[in-house]
Amino acid sequence: MASKPSAREALARYHGKRDFKKTPEPRTAGRAGRGAHSFVVQKHHASRLHYDFRLELDGTLKSWAVPKGPCLDPSVKRMAVHVEDHPVSYADFEGTIPPKQYGAGTVIVWDRGEWAAEGDARQGLAEGKLKFELYGDKLRGHWTLVRMRGKDEKQEPWLLIKENDDEARPLADFDVVEELPDSVLSGRGVDDPVPPAAKTTTKQPPAAKKAKAAPRAALPRGLEPQLATLVAAPPAAADDWLYELKFDGYRLLARIDGDKVQCITRNGHDWSAKLLGLVKALAKLPTRSAWLDGEIVVHGENGAPDFQALQNAFERGATSSIVYWLFDAPFLDGRDLRETPVEERRALLAKLLGKKPPASLRLSEAFEAAPRALLASSAQLGFEGIIGKLKGSGYVSRRSPTWIKLKNQQRQEFVIGGYTAPKGARTGFGSLLLGVCDDQGALKYCGNVGTGFDADRLADIKARLDKLASDDCPFDERPAGVKAQWVKPKLVAEISFGEWTRDGRVRQAVFQGLRTDKPATEIRREKAQAPPKPAAAARAGSSSNKGASRTMDLRITHAERVIDKKSGTTKGELVAFYHEVSALLLPHLKGRPVALVRAPEGVGGELFFQKHANQSELPGVKLLDPALDPDHEPMLQIDSAKGVLSAAQMNVIELHTWNATSNAIDKPDRMTFDLDPGDGVEWPKMLEAAMLVRTLLTELGLPAFLKTSGGKGLHVLVPIRRHHGWDAVKGFSQAAVQHLAQTIPDRFVAKSGPRNRVGKIFVDYLRNGFGATTVSAWSARSRPGLGVSVPLEWDELPELKSASQWTVGNIGERIAIGNKPWAAMEKSRKGLGAAMKTLGYTPPPD
């Protein structure tokens, strides 16, 4: 078999077509990406406009010219002509190739990100069918490249096809190359004038210069706040932005004019009488003149803002618990700061608050951090998302692209247009009918919400609805098949939800609370925009605070995507979970080969079980010596939190480990008994079965440690000394299971398969063979609800409610206990010799 060409050999055609004395294109191969493979799509206006689609593999960019560009519609197959490999450094190239040079014309980076092959990428290319997933700013989800069979073509014709997944969109609804035409690096269009090459200079960037003194100005009587634009992804140039946590509360402006202090809502309503505690706190600030901007919240038990608690505070007149998070100062001390860069306004605000501000006043911290990592951290902390503010930008009283918001889940306000009758034991109402206003003010029906209410909330909302009862349907089109009591469209509800359907309905909606700070006539459907172009004149230079976000130094794509519809968990929340448990998880992963279960489509979608790789795709995931498993590609091992988190970024939900360490792969150091219930086995019988397995092991003189599987069953682990090989250990575990099945046949079965274990429990000994794996302690499971495998004390077993009692959503209550139930595992190791003799098992010769 011929060896694969080196990067230098693969780039011979590229070099042969170019005169690098005349073209600005990169000559050197550049450094291959670390961990995940990169991809880039460059928009190239040569003799004809086309798009160059490039995938990093084996040290070069495999390249195809796509005349019409990528399309998100699976029914549209785009021609892709295979061209010469390009150097990895070409992925950052933007500029103009001079006339009379190969490819003369302008090039911009239209999209970029990472990609992951499904299966062996080299084999797919060789066979003419490469399936992969993209994680870009514009292109995401599953794609396929298919080689066409032609005759005597100088260049191979392929097809670039979008797979049918959540990222697919009909061409008639959305043409990605038309809707998002510009560079993700510079924000330029392909035909925009190219700025001259930057020269080395000691001058500061314009926005970093000392701003002119803000002009003196009389304090205006009113002020409208600046509003943020919802975006689908962070901007490409992350260093141009500051990021803050997005608070789940009410926007509030504070006006200080001498001794008079007012608290004003975003719509101009004076709430000073409702917020007397804040008025007193603001009056203590050392200024006689100011407009301040921020968000009021009530913090829940976990420290994160609790929107319903904020509502309760107003309804009960108990507003002393309200905290005012301040983030801007458009006017201060007789000066108009609206043209002053946001960094300087923040500095002046921090100085105003001082080191010890009144307890109810806080400064919203700004982070110069990777936005995707910060978004994942915000999910972990229980926040709604993050706000980005363009460095060097001023303050404007309107919605502006210089402030952007990224959310961990879809969430917005809806107008309540009616309700359905309650069913069963429920009182008040069944569900609320939701709508948003279109540009002409007509109310469009958007679906129902029936969850998120407790008994008090049901009664309170029903009382409000009764006062607004109407015989007329408020929606412009009466919802088909809905029997409802209509109400006047006055009440506004905040709703979180999984997704919008194609016919404009919300799915997996959950009620968060009523809003009294926004009028119903202003409620519109929020549509995420493309990442904005940073204004070059406002650029303030590179971030210097690399440690502002402690979650990880790794790009997280699509943190807002719901991966489990049952729990509503997003990808960002899963990454945050793995960050939270990484210190507990790593002792079970370190030094052991690991298998990864990927779920690109989330729970319920197709799963990919990966035990080997020919090239590491993930930062922190290393390839082991191929000699450990000569018949396969190298095995994987994760020894760091970075590896855990990068695996989660690449849609890994489950992590499974071997029963041996990589430095002694031929001798297992533990056995695993997986108690797998058949149909009809009730949970109490599972608890009894686990105790029976423990009893047998105790009689054999072996230690036993327990954990939940996170799915349906329980796992019993036996730490052993490395005296025997795989065949002996597996054979002994099989003999133990057969003994159980023979001794208690009405409870246990020794054969796998659903038919064999109806009403019985199969104790799976197959986990103890060479190459077999078991889900690790502290791993999530790719099942509805995202259960977690958790170590247990044996005396906890009687109170255990299910194998998935702990989930990604409630794991916090278990973290304090951590690995304590298994603290004695290392000291408990026993050899199997005596147990084999007691059981009457003779091991095969090594």
Coordinates of N, CA and C in Angstrom, one line a residue, residues 383-519:
F383 N -27.5 31.7 34.5 CA -27.8 33.0 33.8 C -28.4 32.7 32.4
E384 N -29.1 33.7 31.9 CA -29.8 33.6 30.7 C -28.9 33.6 29.5
G385 N -27.7 34.2 29.6 CA -26.8 34.3 28.5 C -25.8 35.4 28.8
I386 N -25.3 36.0 27.7 CA -24.3 37.1 27.8 C -24.6 38.3 26.9
I387 N -24.1 39.5 27.2 CA -24.2 40.7 26.4 C -22.8 41.0 26.0
G388 N -22.7 41.3 24.7 CA -21.4 41.8 24.1 C -21.5 43.3 23.8
K389 N -20.4 44.0 24.1 CA -20.4 45.5 23.8 C -19.1 45.8 23.1
L390 N -19.3 46.4 21.9 CA -18.2 46.7 21.0 C -17.3 47.8 21.7
K391 N -16.0 47.4 21.8 CA -15.0 48.3 22.4 C -15.0 49.6 21.6
G392 N -14.9 50.7 22.4 CA -14.8 52.0 21.7 C -16.2 52.6 21.3
S393 N -17.3 51.9 21.5 CA -18.6 52.4 21.1 C -19.2 53.3 22.1
G394 N -20.1 54.2 21.6 CA -20.8 55.1 22.4 C -22.1 54.5 22.8
Y395 N -23.0 55.3 23.4 CA -24.3 54.9 23.9 C -25.4 55.6 23.1
V396 N -26.3 54.8 22.5 CA -27.3 55.3 21.7 C -28.7 54.8 22.2
S397 N -29.7 55.7 22.1 CA -31.0 55.3 22.6 C -31.9 54.6 21.6
R398 N -31.5 53.4 21.3 CA -32.2 52.6 20.3 C -31.5 51.2 20.3
R399 N -32.1 50.3 19.6 CA -31.5 48.9 19.4 C -30.3 49.1 18.5
S400 N -29.2 48.6 18.9 CA -28.0 48.8 18.1 C -27.1 47.6 18.0
P401 N -26.4 47.4 16.8 CA -25.5 46.2 16.7 C -24.2 46.3 17.5
T402 N -24.0 47.5 18.1 CA -22.8 47.6 19.0 C -23.0 47.0 20.3
W403 N -24.3 46.7 20.7 CA -24.6 45.8 21.8 C -25.3 44.6 21.3
I404 N -24.8 43.4 21.6 CA -25.4 42.2 21.1 C -25.7 41.3 22.3
K405 N -26.6 40.4 22.1 CA -27.0 39.4 23.2 C -26.9 38.0 22.6
L406 N -26.4 37.1 23.3 CA -26.3 35.6 23.0 C -27.0 34.9 24.2
K407 N -27.9 34.0 23.8 CA -28.7 33.3 24.9 C -28.3 31.8 24.9
N408 N -28.4 31.3 26.1 CA -28.2 29.8 26.3 C -29.4 29.0 25.8
Q409 N -30.6 29.6 25.8 CA -31.7 28.9 25.2 C -32.6 30.0 24.6
Q410 N -33.6 29.6 23.8 CA -34.5 30.5 23.2 C -35.5 31.0 24.2
R411 N -35.6 32.3 24.3 CA -36.5 32.9 25.3 C -36.9 34.3 24.9
Q412 N -38.2 34.6 25.0 CA -38.6 35.9 24.7 C -40.0 36.1 25.3
E413 N -40.6 37.4 25.0 CA -41.9 37.7 25.5 C -42.9 37.4 24.5
F414 N -44.1 37.0 25.0 CA -45.3 36.7 24.1 C -46.5 37.4 24.7
V415 N -47.5 37.8 23.9 CA -48.8 38.3 24.3 C -49.7 37.2 24.6
I416 N -50.4 37.2 25.7 CA -51.4 36.2 26.0 C -52.8 36.6 25.4
G417 N -53.3 35.7 24.5 CA -54.5 35.9 23.8 C -55.7 35.1 24.3
G418 N -55.5 34.2 25.2 CA -56.6 33.3 25.6 C -56.0 32.2 26.5
Y419 N -56.9 31.3 26.9 CA -56.5 30.1 27.6 C -57.4 29.0 27.5
T420 N -57.0 27.8 27.7 CA -57.8 26.6 27.6 C -58.2 26.2 29.0
A421 N -59.3 25.3 29.1 CA -59.8 24.9 30.3 C -58.9 23.9 31.0
P422 N -58.8 23.8 32.3 CA -57.9 22.8 33.0 C -58.5 21.4 32.9
K423 N -57.6 20.4 33.0 CA -58.0 19.0 33.0 C -57.6 18.3 34.2
G424 N -58.3 17.3 34.6 CA -57.9 16.5 35.8 C -58.0 17.3 37.0
A425 N -57.0 17.2 37.9 CA -57.0 17.9 39.2 C -56.5 19.3 39.1
R426 N -56.1 19.7 37.9 CA -55.5 21.1 37.8 C -56.6 22.1 37.9
T427 N -56.3 23.3 38.5 CA -57.2 24.4 38.6 C -56.7 25.5 37.8
G428 N -57.6 26.5 37.6 CA -57.2 27.8 36.9 C -57.4 27.7 35.4
F429 N -56.4 27.1 34.7 CA -56.5 27.0 33.3 C -55.5 25.9 32.9
G430 N -55.7 25.4 31.6 CA -54.8 24.3 31.1 C -53.6 24.9 30.5
S431 N -53.7 25.8 29.5 CA -52.5 26.4 28.9 C -52.9 27.8 28.4
L432 N -51.9 28.6 28.2 CA -52.1 30.0 27.7 C -51.8 30.0 26.2
L433 N -52.6 30.7 25.5 CA -52.4 30.9 24.1 C -51.5 32.1 23.8
L434 N -50.5 31.9 23.0 CA -49.4 32.9 22.9 C -49.4 33.5 21.5
G435 N -49.0 34.8 21.4 CA -48.9 35.5 20.2 C -47.8 36.5 20.2
V436 N -47.4 37.0 19.0 CA -46.5 38.1 18.8 C -47.1 39.1 17.8
C437 N -46.8 40.3 17.8 CA -47.3 41.3 16.8 C -46.4 41.3 15.6
D438 N -47.1 41.4 14.4 CA -46.3 41.6 13.2 C -46.0 43.1 13.0
D439 N -45.4 43.4 11.9 CA -45.0 44.8 11.6 C -46.2 45.7 11.5
Q440 N -47.4 45.2 11.2 CA -48.6 46.0 11.0 C -49.4 46.0 12.3
G441 N -48.9 45.3 13.4 CA -49.6 45.3 14.7 C -50.6 44.2 14.9
A442 N -50.7 43.3 13.9 CA -51.6 42.2 14.0 C -51.0 41.1 14.9
L443 N -51.9 40.5 15.8 CA -51.4 39.5 16.7 C -51.4 38.1 16.0
K444 N -50.2 37.5 15.9 CA -50.0 36.2 15.3 C -50.0 35.1 16.3
Y445 N -50.8 34.1 16.1 CA -50.8 32.9 17.1 C -49.5 32.2 17.0
C446 N -48.9 31.8 18.1 CA -47.6 31.2 18.2 C -47.6 29.9 19.0
G447 N -48.7 29.4 19.4 CA -48.7 28.1 20.2 C -49.1 28.4 21.6
N448 N -49.0 27.3 22.4 CA -49.5 27.3 23.8 C -48.3 27.0 24.8
V449 N -48.5 27.4 26.0 CA -47.6 27.0 27.1 C -48.5 26.5 28.3
G450 N -48.1 25.3 28.7 CA -48.9 24.7 29.8 C -48.1 24.3 31.0
T451 N -46.8 24.5 31.0 CA -45.9 24.1 32.1 C -45.2 25.3 32.6
G452 N -44.7 25.2 33.9 CA -43.9 26.3 34.5 C -44.8 27.0 35.6
F453 N -46.0 26.5 35.9 CA -46.9 27.1 36.8 C -47.0 26.3 38.1
D454 N -47.0 27.0 39.2 CA -47.3 26.3 40.5 C -48.8 26.7 40.8
A455 N -49.3 26.2 41.9 CA -50.7 26.5 42.2 C -51.0 28.0 42.5
D456 N -50.1 28.7 43.2 CA -50.3 30.1 43.4 C -50.3 30.9 42.1
R457 N -49.3 30.5 41.2 CA -49.2 31.2 39.9 C -50.5 31.0 39.1
L458 N -51.0 29.8 39.1 CA -52.2 29.5 38.3 C -53.3 30.4 38.8
A459 N -53.5 30.5 40.1 CA -54.6 31.2 40.6 C -54.4 32.7 40.3
D460 N -53.2 33.2 40.5 CA -53.0 34.6 40.2 C -53.2 35.0 38.8
I461 N -52.7 34.2 37.9 CA -52.9 34.5 36.4 C -54.3 34.4 36.0
K462 N -55.0 33.4 36.6 CA -56.4 33.2 36.2 C -57.2 34.4 36.7
A463 N -56.9 35.0 37.8 CA -57.6 36.2 38.3 C -57.4 37.3 37.4
R464 N -56.2 37.5 36.9 CA -55.9 38.5 35.9 C -56.6 38.3 34.6
L465 N -56.7 37.1 34.1 CA -57.3 36.7 32.9 C -58.8 37.0 33.0
D466 N -59.4 36.7 34.1 CA -60.9 36.9 34.2 C -61.2 38.4 34.0
K467 N -60.3 39.3 34.4 CA -60.6 40.7 34.3 C -60.5 41.2 32.8
L468 N -59.9 40.3 32.0 CA -59.7 40.7 30.6 C -60.5 39.8 29.6
A469 N -61.5 39.1 30.1 CA -62.2 38.1 29.3 C -62.9 38.9 28.2
S470 N -62.9 38.2 27.0 CA -63.5 38.8 25.8 C -64.2 37.7 25.0
D471 N -65.2 38.1 24.2 CA -65.8 37.2 23.3 C -65.1 37.1 22.0
D472 N -64.2 38.0 21.7 CA -63.5 38.1 20.4 C -62.1 37.5 20.5
C473 N -61.8 36.7 19.4 CA -60.5 36.2 19.3 C -59.5 37.3 19.0
P474 N -58.4 37.5 19.7 CA -57.5 38.6 19.4 C -56.5 38.4 18.3
F475 N -56.4 37.1 17.9 CA -55.4 36.7 16.9 C -56.0 37.1 15.5
D476 N -55.1 37.4 14.6 CA -55.6 37.8 13.3 C -56.2 36.6 12.5
E477 N -55.8 35.4 12.9 CA -56.4 34.2 12.3 C -56.7 33.3 13.5
R478 N -57.9 32.9 13.6 CA -58.4 32.0 14.7 C -57.6 30.7 14.7
P479 N -56.9 30.3 15.8 CA -56.2 29.0 15.8 C -57.2 27.9 15.5
A480 N -56.8 27.0 14.6 CA -57.6 25.9 14.2 C -57.6 24.8 15.3
G481 N -58.8 24.3 15.5 CA -59.0 23.2 16.5 C -58.7 23.5 17.9
V482 N -58.7 24.8 18.3 CA -58.4 25.2 19.6 C -59.7 25.7 20.3
K483 N -60.1 25.2 21.4 CA -61.3 25.6 22.1 C -60.8 26.4 23.3
A484 N -61.0 27.7 23.3 CA -60.4 28.6 24.3 C -61.3 29.7 24.8
Q485 N -61.0 30.2 25.9 CA -61.6 31.5 26.4 C -60.7 32.6 26.0
W486 N -61.2 33.6 25.2 CA -60.3 34.6 24.7 C -60.2 35.7 25.7
V487 N -59.1 36.5 25.7 CA -58.9 37.6 26.6 C -58.4 38.8 25.7
K488 N -58.5 40.0 26.3 CA -58.0 41.1 25.6 C -56.4 41.0 25.7
P489 N -55.8 41.3 24.6 CA -54.3 41.1 24.5 C -53.5 42.2 25.3
K490 N -53.5 42.1 26.6 CA -52.9 43.0 27.4 C -51.7 42.5 28.2
L491 N -51.8 41.2 28.6 CA -50.8 40.6 29.5 C -49.6 40.1 28.6
V492 N -48.4 40.2 29.1 CA -47.2 39.8 28.5 C -46.5 38.7 29.3
A493 N -46.2 37.6 28.7 CA -45.5 36.5 29.4 C -44.2 36.3 28.9
E494 N -43.2 36.0 29.7 CA -41.9 35.6 29.3 C -41.8 34.1 29.2
I495 N -41.4 33.5 28.1 CA -41.4 32.1 27.8 C -40.1 31.6 27.3
S496 N -39.6 30.5 27.9 CA -38.4 29.8 27.3 C -39.0 28.6 26.5
F497 N -38.3 28.3 25.4 CA -38.8 27.2 24.6 C -37.6 26.6 23.8
G498 N -37.9 25.4 23.2 CA -36.9 24.7 22.5 C -36.6 25.2 21.1
E499 N -37.7 25.4 20.4 CA -37.4 25.9 19.0 C -38.7 26.4 18.4
W500 N -38.5 27.1 17.3 CA -39.6 27.6 16.4 C -39.9 26.5 15.4
T501 N -41.1 26.2 15.1 CA -41.4 25.3 14.0 C -41.5 26.1 12.7
R502 N -41.6 25.4 11.6 CA -41.6 26.2 10.3 C -42.9 27.0 10.1
D503 N -44.0 26.6 10.8 CA -45.2 27.3 10.7 C -45.4 28.3 11.8
G504 N -44.3 28.7 12.5 CA -44.3 29.8 13.5 C -44.9 29.4 14.8
R505 N -44.7 28.2 15.2 CA -45.2 27.8 16.6 C -43.9 27.5 17.5
V506 N -44.1 27.7 18.8 CA -43.0 27.4 19.7 C -43.2 25.9 20.2
R507 N -42.1 25.2 20.4 CA -42.1 23.9 21.0 C -41.4 23.9 22.3
Q508 N -41.8 22.9 23.2 CA -41.3 22.8 24.5 C -41.3 24.1 25.3
A509 N -42.4 24.8 25.3 CA -42.5 26.1 25.9 C -42.7 25.9 27.4
V510 N -42.0 26.8 28.2 CA -42.1 26.8 29.7 C -42.3 28.2 30.1
F511 N -43.3 28.4 30.9 CA -43.6 29.8 31.5 C -42.6 30.2 32.5
Q512 N -42.1 31.5 32.3 CA -41.1 32.0 33.2 C -41.7 33.1 34.1
G513 N -42.7 33.8 33.6 CA -43.3 34.9 34.5 C -44.0 35.9 33.6
L514 N -44.8 36.7 34.3 CA -45.4 37.9 33.6 C -44.5 39.1 33.6
R515 N -44.6 39.9 32.6 CA -43.8 41.1 32.5 C -44.7 42.3 32.5
T516 N -44.4 43.2 33.4 CA -45.2 44.4 33.5 C -44.5 45.6 33.0
D517 N -43.2 45.4 32.6 CA -42.4 46.5 32.1 C -42.4 46.7 30.6
K518 N -43.2 45.8 29.9 CA -43.2 45.9 28.4 C -44.6 45.9 28.0
P519 N -45.1 46.8 27.1 CA -46.4 46.8 26.6 C -46.6 45.8 25.6

